[in-house]
C-alpha cells in the first residue's frame, strides 16, 4: 500500500494570506501511460463528510473557488489556498488512487 | 441533485454483526462504482471497500477482508455493507461514496453521504 504523509499536521494562517499544505507519497502516483497523477484533495468541515476539491493533482472540481489550487507530480504535491477565507477552516486530506486507495493523515487549518 | 443516505449504524457487541445501507438518488446508480470509507472518532479517513457498477467486482481493505461484504441492488439504487465479527477497532463513522473515476480497485469520490456511526463495545 502507498503511504501518504501530509505536512504540517496543523496550520494557522491569517485571513487573506496564503495557506500551503504538502502531501508526499512513498512511491510515485504518476501513471506513465497517460501522464496523470492519481492524487485528489478533500476538505472536511466539522460534522460534515469530506468534499472533493481537486483531482488529477491539479483539476479543480466544479464549484470549488479558484483560490484553491493543486500542484505537484510523482511523489510530492501541494494544495494552496491563495487568500484564506473564514469558511476555509477545515481538515484537508490528500488521497492517492493509483493503487489501493489511501489517505494522508489530514492537516487542520485554522485562522491565526 | 446527487443524494446518498446511509442507515443501519448503531451499537453492537464485539463479535456481532451489522448491515449498513446507502440509498442513492440523482444519478444513474448502475453506471458508477460505489465505495465505503470510514473514519474512527477524531481520526482520519480509511478506505473500506469498493464495488463496480455493473459487473459487481469487489475489493476490500486488508483490515476487513473476510469479515465485511459489500453488495449493491441496482434495481433499488442501494448499496450495502454486511459487517460480521465486529471488533472495537471497527468503531467509526461509515460513509458511502460515489466514485467518479476508478482504476480497478482504486477511485476518487465526488459525492459522500452524511455517514452512519457504528460503535462496537460491550
Coordinates of C-alpha atoms in Angstrom, one line a residue:
Chain A
X1 CA 0.0 0.0 0.0
X2 CA 1.1 3.5 -0.7
X3 CA 1.7 5.6 2.4
X4 CA 0.6 9.2 2.2
X5 CA 2.2 11.8 4.5
X6 CA 0.9 15.3 4.9
X7 CA 2.7 18.3 6.4
X8 CA 2.2 20.1 8.6
X9 CA -0.3 18.4 10.8
X10 CA -1.8 21.8 11.7
X11 CA -1.5 25.2 10.3
X12 CA -2.7 28.7 11.4
X13 CA -2.9 31.4 8.7
X14 CA -4.3 34.9 8.8
X15 CA -7.3 35.8 6.8
X16 CA -6.4 36.9 3.3
X17 CA -3.0 35.2 3.5
X18 CA -1.8 32.1 1.6
X19 CA -2.1 28.6 3.0
X20 CA 0.1 25.7 1.7
X21 CA -0.4 22.1 2.6
X22 CA 2.0 19.4 1.4
X23 CA 1.4 15.7 0.6
X24 CA 4.1 13.2 -0.1
X25 CA 3.6 9.6 -1.3
X26 CA 6.1 6.9 -0.6
X27 CA 6.0 5.9 -4.3
X28 CA 5.1 7.7 -7.4
X29 CA 1.4 8.1 -8.3
X30 CA 2.2 9.3 -11.8
X31 CA 0.8 6.8 -14.4
X32 CA 3.3 6.9 -17.3
X33 CA 0.8 5.8 -19.9
X34 CA -1.4 8.8 -19.6
X35 CA 0.9 11.2 -17.7
X36 CA -1.7 11.7 -15.0
X37 CA -1.1 11.9 -11.3
X38 CA -3.6 9.9 -9.4
X39 CA -4.0 12.3 -6.5
X40 CA -7.0 14.0 -5.0
X41 CA -7.6 16.6 -2.3
X42 CA -10.6 16.8 0.0
X43 CA -11.9 19.3 2.6
X44 CA -13.7 18.2 5.7
X45 CA -15.5 20.7 7.9
X46 CA -16.6 19.7 11.4
X47 CA -19.6 17.4 11.5
X48 CA -19.6 17.1 7.7
X49 CA -18.4 14.5 5.2
X50 CA -15.4 15.2 3.0
X51 CA -15.8 17.3 -0.1
X52 CA -13.8 16.8 -3.3
X53 CA -11.7 19.8 -4.1
X54 CA -9.0 18.7 -6.6
X55 CA -8.4 15.6 -8.7
X56 CA -5.7 14.5 -11.1
X57 CA -3.5 16.6 -8.7
X58 CA -4.5 19.9 -10.3
X59 CA -8.0 19.7 -11.7
X60 CA -10.4 21.8 -9.6
X61 CA -13.8 20.2 -9.0
X62 CA -16.8 22.1 -10.4
X63 CA -18.0 24.8 -8.0
X64 CA -14.8 24.9 -6.0
X65 CA -13.5 28.5 -5.6
X66 CA -10.5 29.3 -7.8
X67 CA -8.5 30.3 -4.7
X68 CA -7.9 26.6 -4.3
X69 CA -5.2 25.1 -6.5
X70 CA -3.3 21.8 -6.6
X71 CA 0.2 21.2 -8.0
X72 CA 3.0 18.7 -8.0
X73 CA 3.9 15.4 -9.7
X74 CA 5.2 12.0 -8.9
X75 CA 5.6 11.9 -5.1
X76 CA 5.3 15.5 -4.0
X77 CA 2.1 17.5 -4.1
X78 CA 0.8 20.8 -2.7
X79 CA -2.7 22.2 -2.0
X80 CA -2.6 26.0 -2.0
X81 CA -5.3 28.4 -0.8
X82 CA -4.3 31.7 -2.3
X83 CA -6.3 34.0 0.1
X84 CA -7.7 32.3 3.2
X85 CA -11.3 32.9 4.0
X86 CA -13.1 32.1 7.2
X87 CA -15.1 29.4 5.6
X88 CA -11.9 27.5 4.7
X89 CA -11.3 26.4 8.3
X90 CA -11.3 22.6 7.9
X91 CA -9.2 19.5 7.8
X92 CA -7.7 18.8 4.4
X93 CA -6.8 15.3 3.2
X94 CA -4.9 14.1 0.2
X95 CA -5.7 10.7 -1.3
X96 CA -4.0 8.6 -3.9
X97 CA -6.0 6.4 -6.3
X98 CA -3.0 4.9 -8.2
X99 CA -3.4 1.7 -6.3
X100 CA -5.5 0.5 -3.2
X101 CA -6.8 3.9 -2.0
X102 CA -5.0 5.6 0.8
X103 CA -5.3 9.0 2.5
X104 CA -2.9 11.3 4.2
X105 CA -3.4 11.8 8.0
X106 CA -5.0 15.2 7.5
X107 CA -4.0 18.8 8.0
X108 CA -6.0 21.0 10.3
X109 CA -6.3 24.6 9.0
X110 CA -7.2 27.4 11.4
X111 CA -7.3 31.1 11.4
X112 CA -4.4 33.0 13.1
Chain B
X1 CA -29.1 16.5 -7.2
X2 CA -27.0 13.6 -6.0
X3 CA -28.0 12.3 -2.6
X4 CA -26.6 9.4 -0.6
X5 CA -28.3 8.4 2.6
X6 CA -26.7 5.9 4.9
X7 CA -28.6 3.9 7.5
X8 CA -28.1 0.9 9.8
X9 CA -25.5 2.1 12.2
X10 CA -25.7 1.6 15.9
X11 CA -24.2 -0.1 19.0
X12 CA -23.1 -3.7 18.7
X13 CA -21.1 -6.0 20.9
X14 CA -17.7 -7.3 19.8
X15 CA -18.2 -10.4 17.6
X16 CA -21.6 -9.1 16.5
X17 CA -23.0 -8.2 13.0
X18 CA -24.5 -5.1 11.4
X19 CA -25.7 -4.3 7.9
X20 CA -25.3 -0.8 6.6
X21 CA -27.3 0.5 3.6
X22 CA -26.9 3.6 1.4
X23 CA -29.8 4.8 -0.6
X24 CA -28.7 6.7 -3.7
X25 CA -30.6 9.1 -5.9
X26 CA -29.9 11.8 -8.5
X27 CA -27.6 9.8 -10.8
X28 CA -27.6 6.6 -12.8
X29 CA -26.6 4.3 -9.9
X30 CA -25.7 1.3 -12.0
X31 CA -23.2 3.3 -14.0
X32 CA -20.9 4.1 -11.1
X33 CA -18.7 2.2 -8.7
X34 CA -19.5 2.8 -5.1
X35 CA -17.3 2.7 -2.0
X36 CA -17.4 2.6 1.7
X37 CA -14.9 4.8 3.6
X38 CA -14.8 5.0 7.4
X39 CA -13.5 7.5 9.9
X40 CA -12.8 6.5 13.5
X41 CA -13.7 9.2 16.1
X42 CA -11.3 12.1 15.8
X43 CA -9.2 10.2 13.3
X44 CA -8.5 10.3 9.5
X45 CA -10.2 8.5 6.6
X46 CA -9.8 4.8 5.8
X47 CA -11.0 3.2 2.6
X48 CA -13.0 0.0 3.4
X49 CA -14.4 -1.5 0.2
X50 CA -15.5 -0.8 -3.4
X51 CA -17.9 -2.5 -5.8
X52 CA -18.0 -1.8 -9.5
X53 CA -21.1 -0.5 -11.2
X54 CA -22.4 -3.3 -13.3
X55 CA -20.3 -6.4 -13.1
X56 CA -20.2 -6.5 -9.3
X57 CA -16.4 -6.8 -8.9
X58 CA -15.5 -6.2 -5.2
X59 CA -12.3 -5.3 -3.3
X60 CA -11.6 -4.9 0.4
X61 CA -9.1 -3.4 2.7
X62 CA -7.0 -6.0 4.4
X63 CA -8.4 -4.9 7.8
X64 CA -11.9 -6.0 6.9
X65 CA -11.3 -8.8 4.3
X66 CA -13.2 -12.0 5.2
X67 CA -15.4 -10.1 7.7
X68 CA -17.2 -7.5 5.6
X69 CA -19.2 -8.0 2.4
X70 CA -20.1 -5.2 0.0
X71 CA -23.1 -5.6 -2.3
X72 CA -25.5 -3.5 -4.4
X73 CA -29.0 -3.7 -5.7
X74 CA -29.1 -1.6 -8.9
X75 CA -32.9 -2.1 -9.2
X76 CA -33.3 -0.3 -5.9
X77 CA -30.3 2.1 -6.2
X78 CA -29.0 0.8 -2.9
X79 CA -25.5 -0.1 -1.6
X80 CA -25.0 -2.4 1.4
X81 CA -22.2 -3.4 3.7
X82 CA -22.6 -6.5 5.7
X83 CA -20.2 -6.4 8.7
X84 CA -19.6 -9.6 10.7
X85 CA -17.2 -10.5 13.5
X86 CA -17.0 -6.8 14.5
X87 CA -14.2 -5.5 16.6
X88 CA -13.6 -2.4 18.7
X89 CA -11.3 -1.0 16.0
X90 CA -14.2 -1.1 13.6
X91 CA -15.9 1.7 15.6
X92 CA -16.2 4.6 13.1
X93 CA -18.5 6.7 11.0
X94 CA -19.1 4.8 7.8
X95 CA -19.6 6.9 4.7
X96 CA -20.8 5.7 1.3
X97 CA -19.2 7.5 -1.6
X98 CA -19.9 7.7 -5.3
X99 CA -16.8 7.0 -7.4
X100 CA -16.0 9.5 -10.2
X101 CA -13.2 7.6 -11.7
X102 CA -11.7 4.2 -10.9
X103 CA -8.8 2.1 -11.9
X104 CA -9.6 -1.5 -10.9
X105 CA -10.0 -1.1 -7.1
X106 CA -9.0 2.5 -6.7
X107 CA -11.2 5.5 -7.1
X108 CA -11.7 9.1 -6.1
X109 CA -15.0 10.2 -4.7
X110 CA -17.2 13.1 -5.9
X111 CA -20.1 12.7 -3.5
X112 CA -20.3 11.4 0.0
X113 CA -23.2 10.6 2.3
X114 CA -23.5 12.1 5.8
X115 CA -22.3 8.9 7.3
X116 CA -23.7 6.4 9.9
X117 CA -22.0 5.7 13.2
X118 CA -21.0 2.2 14.2
X119 CA -20.0 1.6 17.7
X120 CA -18.5 -1.7 18.7
X121 CA -18.5 -2.1 22.5
X122 CA -19.6 -4.4 25.3

